Amino acid sequence: MKIGIGNDHTAVALKNEIAAWLKEQGHEVVNYGVDTEESCHYPVIGEKVGRAVAAGEVECAVLICGTGVGISIAANKVDGVRAAVCSDTTTAHLVKEHNNANIIAFGARIVGNEKAKDIVKAYLDAEFQGGRHATRIAMFEEIEKRNERN
Ligand code: RB5
């Protein structure tokens, strides 16, 4: 799978570890994040990754900042993005199964390296369940269309 990854300055080491681990499993990883710990602005990375996912450059993506929150808020501003912050594996598989999340986010200050890998694995192994959940995903798109009219 072609997977994007993006991070701010708080998450360089964790990004590198997750990217290497994904590559070991045969995934292609596209790095949209920063590679130094010099302070940067996480909305820039969140938007970049959100646009890459929305455009189909990558099938899904992993976003990491201090909490996972700021960078996911930025990504969610892009139409078609469903970025979900997860700190546990139950949420990680449910956001794929029910919300068809196309970006998973977490915080380098919140989860350790092994938990982060467990979260990404739970997300990648899960499948969207469709049905009533697809009806609700379509409602997200309707909200985006109403925004365009304003
Ligand atoms: C950076 O200090 C921090 O605010 C950022 O990584 C993130 O936690 C924002 O949500």
mmCIF file of C-alpha atoms and ligand atoms in Angstrom:
data_model
loop_
_atom_site.group_PDB
_atom_site.id
_atom_site.type_symbol
_atom_site.label_atom_id
_atom_site.label_comp_id
_atom_site.label_asym_id
_atom_site.label_seq_id
_atom_site.Cartn_x
_atom_site.Cartn_y
_atom_site.Cartn_z
ATOM 1 C CA MET A 1 0.000 0.000 0.000
ATOM 2 C CA LYS A 2 1.180 3.575 -0.666
ATOM 3 C CA ILE A 3 0.970 5.367 2.680
ATOM 4 C CA GLY A 4 1.701 9.024 3.451
ATOM 5 C CA ILE A 5 3.265 10.101 6.700
ATOM 6 C CA GLY A 6 3.511 13.584 8.152
ATOM 7 C CA ASN A 7 4.810 15.018 11.410
ATOM 8 C CA ASP A 8 5.874 18.181 13.119
ATOM 9 C CA HIS A 9 9.055 18.775 15.138
ATOM 10 C CA THR A 10 7.752 16.856 18.180
ATOM 11 C CA ALA A 11 7.541 13.591 16.270
ATOM 12 C CA VAL A 12 10.623 13.182 14.059
ATOM 13 C CA ALA A 13 11.947 10.083 15.844
ATOM 14 C CA LEU A 14 8.533 8.415 16.033
ATOM 15 C CA LYS A 15 7.843 9.246 12.366
ATOM 16 C CA ASN A 16 11.154 7.626 11.357
ATOM 17 C CA GLU A 17 10.407 4.532 13.393
ATOM 18 C CA ILE A 18 6.881 4.123 12.011
ATOM 19 C CA ALA A 19 8.044 4.773 8.441
ATOM 20 C CA ALA A 20 10.840 2.173 8.696
ATOM 21 C CA TRP A 21 8.454 -0.345 10.242
ATOM 22 C CA LEU A 22 5.884 0.193 7.471
ATOM 23 C CA LYS A 23 8.577 -0.234 4.812
ATOM 24 C CA GLU A 24 9.697 -3.512 6.440
ATOM 25 C CA GLN A 25 6.173 -4.757 5.805
ATOM 26 C CA GLY A 26 6.425 -3.906 2.104
ATOM 27 C CA HIS A 27 4.508 -0.620 2.116
ATOM 28 C CA GLU A 28 5.637 2.370 0.072
ATOM 29 C CA VAL A 29 5.911 5.362 2.411
ATOM 30 C CA VAL A 30 5.807 8.985 1.249
ATOM 31 C CA ASN A 31 7.246 11.416 3.788
ATOM 32 C CA TYR A 32 5.461 14.790 3.916
ATOM 33 C CA GLY A 33 6.761 15.676 7.373
ATOM 34 C CA VAL A 34 9.734 17.551 8.750
ATOM 35 C CA ASP A 35 13.038 15.840 9.472
ATOM 36 C CA THR A 36 14.499 18.240 12.020
ATOM 37 C CA GLU A 37 13.403 19.188 15.521
ATOM 38 C CA GLU A 38 13.414 22.871 14.690
ATOM 39 C CA SER A 39 10.026 24.293 15.669
ATOM 40 C CA CYS A 40 7.572 24.306 12.767
ATOM 41 C CA HIS A 41 3.844 24.878 12.168
ATOM 42 C CA TYR A 42 1.814 21.648 12.214
ATOM 43 C CA PRO A 43 -1.111 23.078 10.133
ATOM 44 C CA VAL A 44 1.225 23.219 7.114
ATOM 45 C CA ILE A 45 1.946 19.492 7.377
ATOM 46 C CA GLY A 46 -1.656 18.576 8.140
ATOM 47 C CA GLU A 47 -2.923 20.410 5.075
ATOM 48 C CA LYS A 48 -0.188 18.947 2.838
ATOM 49 C CA VAL A 49 -1.038 15.387 3.881
ATOM 50 C CA GLY A 50 -4.778 16.061 3.716
ATOM 51 C CA ARG A 51 -4.442 17.285 0.129
ATOM 52 C CA ALA A 52 -2.295 14.274 -0.823
ATOM 53 C CA VAL A 53 -4.927 11.883 0.542
ATOM 54 C CA ALA A 54 -7.847 13.778 -1.010
ATOM 55 C CA ALA A 55 -6.054 13.786 -4.388
ATOM 56 C CA GLY A 56 -5.351 10.044 -4.197
ATOM 57 C CA GLU A 57 -1.555 10.489 -4.204
ATOM 58 C CA VAL A 58 -1.516 8.036 -1.298
ATOM 59 C CA GLU A 59 -4.192 5.593 -0.177
ATOM 60 C CA CYS A 60 -4.140 6.699 3.439
ATOM 61 C CA ALA A 61 -1.806 8.482 5.828
ATOM 62 C CA VAL A 62 -0.389 8.676 9.323
ATOM 63 C CA LEU A 63 -0.125 12.078 11.018
ATOM 64 C CA ILE A 64 1.847 12.697 14.191
ATOM 65 C CA CYS A 65 2.297 15.856 16.249
ATOM 66 C CA GLY A 66 2.551 16.310 20.009
ATOM 67 C CA THR A 67 -1.025 15.179 20.642
ATOM 68 C CA GLY A 68 -2.204 14.272 17.141
ATOM 69 C CA VAL A 69 -4.946 16.870 17.524
ATOM 70 C CA GLY A 70 -3.636 20.021 15.834
ATOM 71 C CA ILE A 71 -2.280 18.251 12.780
ATOM 72 C CA SER A 72 -5.528 16.279 12.350
ATOM 73 C CA ILE A 73 -7.667 19.420 12.668
ATOM 74 C CA ALA A 74 -5.668 20.934 9.801
ATOM 75 C CA ALA A 75 -6.053 17.813 7.646
ATOM 76 C CA ASN A 76 -9.794 17.702 8.333
ATOM 77 C CA LYS A 77 -10.179 21.172 6.800
ATOM 78 C CA VAL A 78 -9.548 19.558 3.392
ATOM 79 C CA ASP A 79 -12.716 18.207 1.726
ATOM 80 C CA GLY A 80 -12.778 14.427 1.615
ATOM 81 C CA VAL A 81 -10.427 13.971 4.551
ATOM 82 C CA ARG A 82 -11.519 11.919 7.540
ATOM 83 C CA ALA A 83 -8.613 12.130 9.984
ATOM 84 C CA ALA A 84 -9.078 10.419 13.334
ATOM 85 C CA VAL A 85 -6.953 10.797 16.457
ATOM 86 C CA CYS A 86 -6.421 7.442 18.186
ATOM 87 C CA SER A 87 -4.619 6.582 21.394
ATOM 88 C CA ASP A 88 -5.790 2.965 21.553
ATOM 89 C CA THR A 89 -6.243 0.039 19.189
ATOM 90 C CA THR A 90 -10.015 -0.257 19.656
ATOM 91 C CA THR A 91 -10.535 3.277 18.374
ATOM 92 C CA ALA A 92 -8.004 2.603 15.606
ATOM 93 C CA HIS A 93 -9.928 -0.301 14.087
ATOM 94 C CA LEU A 94 -13.340 1.316 14.638
ATOM 95 C CA VAL A 95 -12.382 4.517 12.826
ATOM 96 C CA LYS A 96 -11.717 2.411 9.720
ATOM 97 C CA GLU A 97 -14.712 0.095 10.158
ATOM 98 C CA HIS A 98 -17.290 2.794 10.924
ATOM 99 C CA ASN A 99 -15.857 6.166 9.859
ATOM 100 C CA ASN A 100 -13.732 5.007 6.906
ATOM 101 C CA ALA A 101 -10.992 7.254 8.248
ATOM 102 C CA ASN A 102 -8.409 7.907 5.564
ATOM 103 C CA ILE A 103 -5.888 9.397 8.001
ATOM 104 C CA ILE A 104 -4.949 8.080 11.410
ATOM 105 C CA ALA A 105 -3.314 10.493 13.846
ATOM 106 C CA PHE A 106 -1.729 10.196 17.255
ATOM 107 C CA GLY A 107 0.503 12.112 19.600
ATOM 108 C CA ALA A 108 4.210 11.535 20.086
ATOM 109 C CA ARG A 109 3.742 13.000 23.571
ATOM 110 C CA ILE A 110 0.840 10.639 24.253
ATOM 111 C CA VAL A 111 1.671 7.186 22.913
ATOM 112 C CA GLY A 112 4.943 5.276 23.013
ATOM 113 C CA ASN A 113 6.581 3.715 19.962
ATOM 114 C CA GLU A 114 5.138 0.222 20.436
ATOM 115 C CA LYS A 115 1.610 1.487 21.122
ATOM 116 C CA ALA A 116 1.881 3.676 18.028
ATOM 117 C CA LYS A 117 2.730 0.626 15.896
ATOM 118 C CA ASP A 118 -0.154 -1.330 17.428
ATOM 119 C CA ILE A 119 -2.491 1.562 16.575
ATOM 120 C CA VAL A 120 -1.307 1.734 12.955
ATOM 121 C CA LYS A 121 -1.553 -2.062 12.597
ATOM 122 C CA ALA A 122 -5.110 -2.131 14.012
ATOM 123 C CA TYR A 123 -6.100 0.602 11.547
ATOM 124 C CA LEU A 124 -4.440 -0.993 8.489
ATOM 125 C CA ASP A 125 -5.820 -4.466 9.263
ATOM 126 C CA ALA A 126 -9.404 -3.213 9.606
ATOM 127 C CA GLU A 127 -11.880 -2.853 6.752
ATOM 128 C CA PHE A 128 -14.672 -0.336 6.235
ATOM 129 C CA GLN A 129 -17.978 -2.071 6.932
ATOM 130 C CA GLY A 130 -20.177 -0.015 4.578
ATOM 131 C CA GLY A 131 -23.956 -0.309 4.983
ATOM 132 C CA ARG A 132 -25.358 2.176 7.486
ATOM 133 C CA HIS A 133 -21.854 3.561 7.936
ATOM 134 C CA ALA A 134 -21.661 4.456 4.223
ATOM 135 C CA THR A 135 -24.884 6.484 4.634
ATOM 136 C CA ARG A 136 -23.222 8.467 7.394
ATOM 137 C CA ILE A 137 -20.008 9.001 5.413
ATOM 138 C CA ALA A 138 -22.142 10.413 2.582
ATOM 139 C CA MET A 139 -23.534 12.863 5.142
ATOM 140 C CA PHE A 140 -20.004 14.214 5.720
ATOM 141 C CA GLU A 141 -19.857 15.030 2.006
ATOM 142 C CA GLU A 142 -23.216 16.797 2.241
ATOM 143 C CA ILE A 143 -21.819 19.000 5.019
ATOM 144 C CA GLU A 144 -18.866 19.883 2.780
ATOM 145 C CA LYS A 145 -21.252 20.810 -0.043
ATOM 146 C CA ARG A 146 -23.253 23.066 2.296
ATOM 147 C CA ASN A 147 -19.994 24.788 3.273
ATOM 148 C CA GLU A 148 -19.272 25.529 -0.389
ATOM 149 C CA ARG A 149 -22.587 27.353 -0.750
ATOM 150 C CA ASN A 150 -21.772 29.745 2.120
HETATM 151 C C1 RB5 B 1 3.822 21.737 19.289
HETATM 152 O O1 RB5 B 1 4.373 22.299 20.444
HETATM 153 C C2 RB5 B 1 2.444 21.159 19.614
HETATM 154 O O2 RB5 B 1 1.541 22.187 19.876
HETATM 155 C C3 RB5 B 1 1.961 20.285 18.482
HETATM 156 O O3 RB5 B 1 2.849 19.254 18.248
HETATM 157 C C4 RB5 B 1 0.614 19.595 18.680
HETATM 158 O O4 RB5 B 1 0.554 18.929 19.902
HETATM 159 C C5 RB5 B 1 -0.585 20.406 18.430
HETATM 160 O O5 RB5 B 1 -1.735 19.909 18.480
#
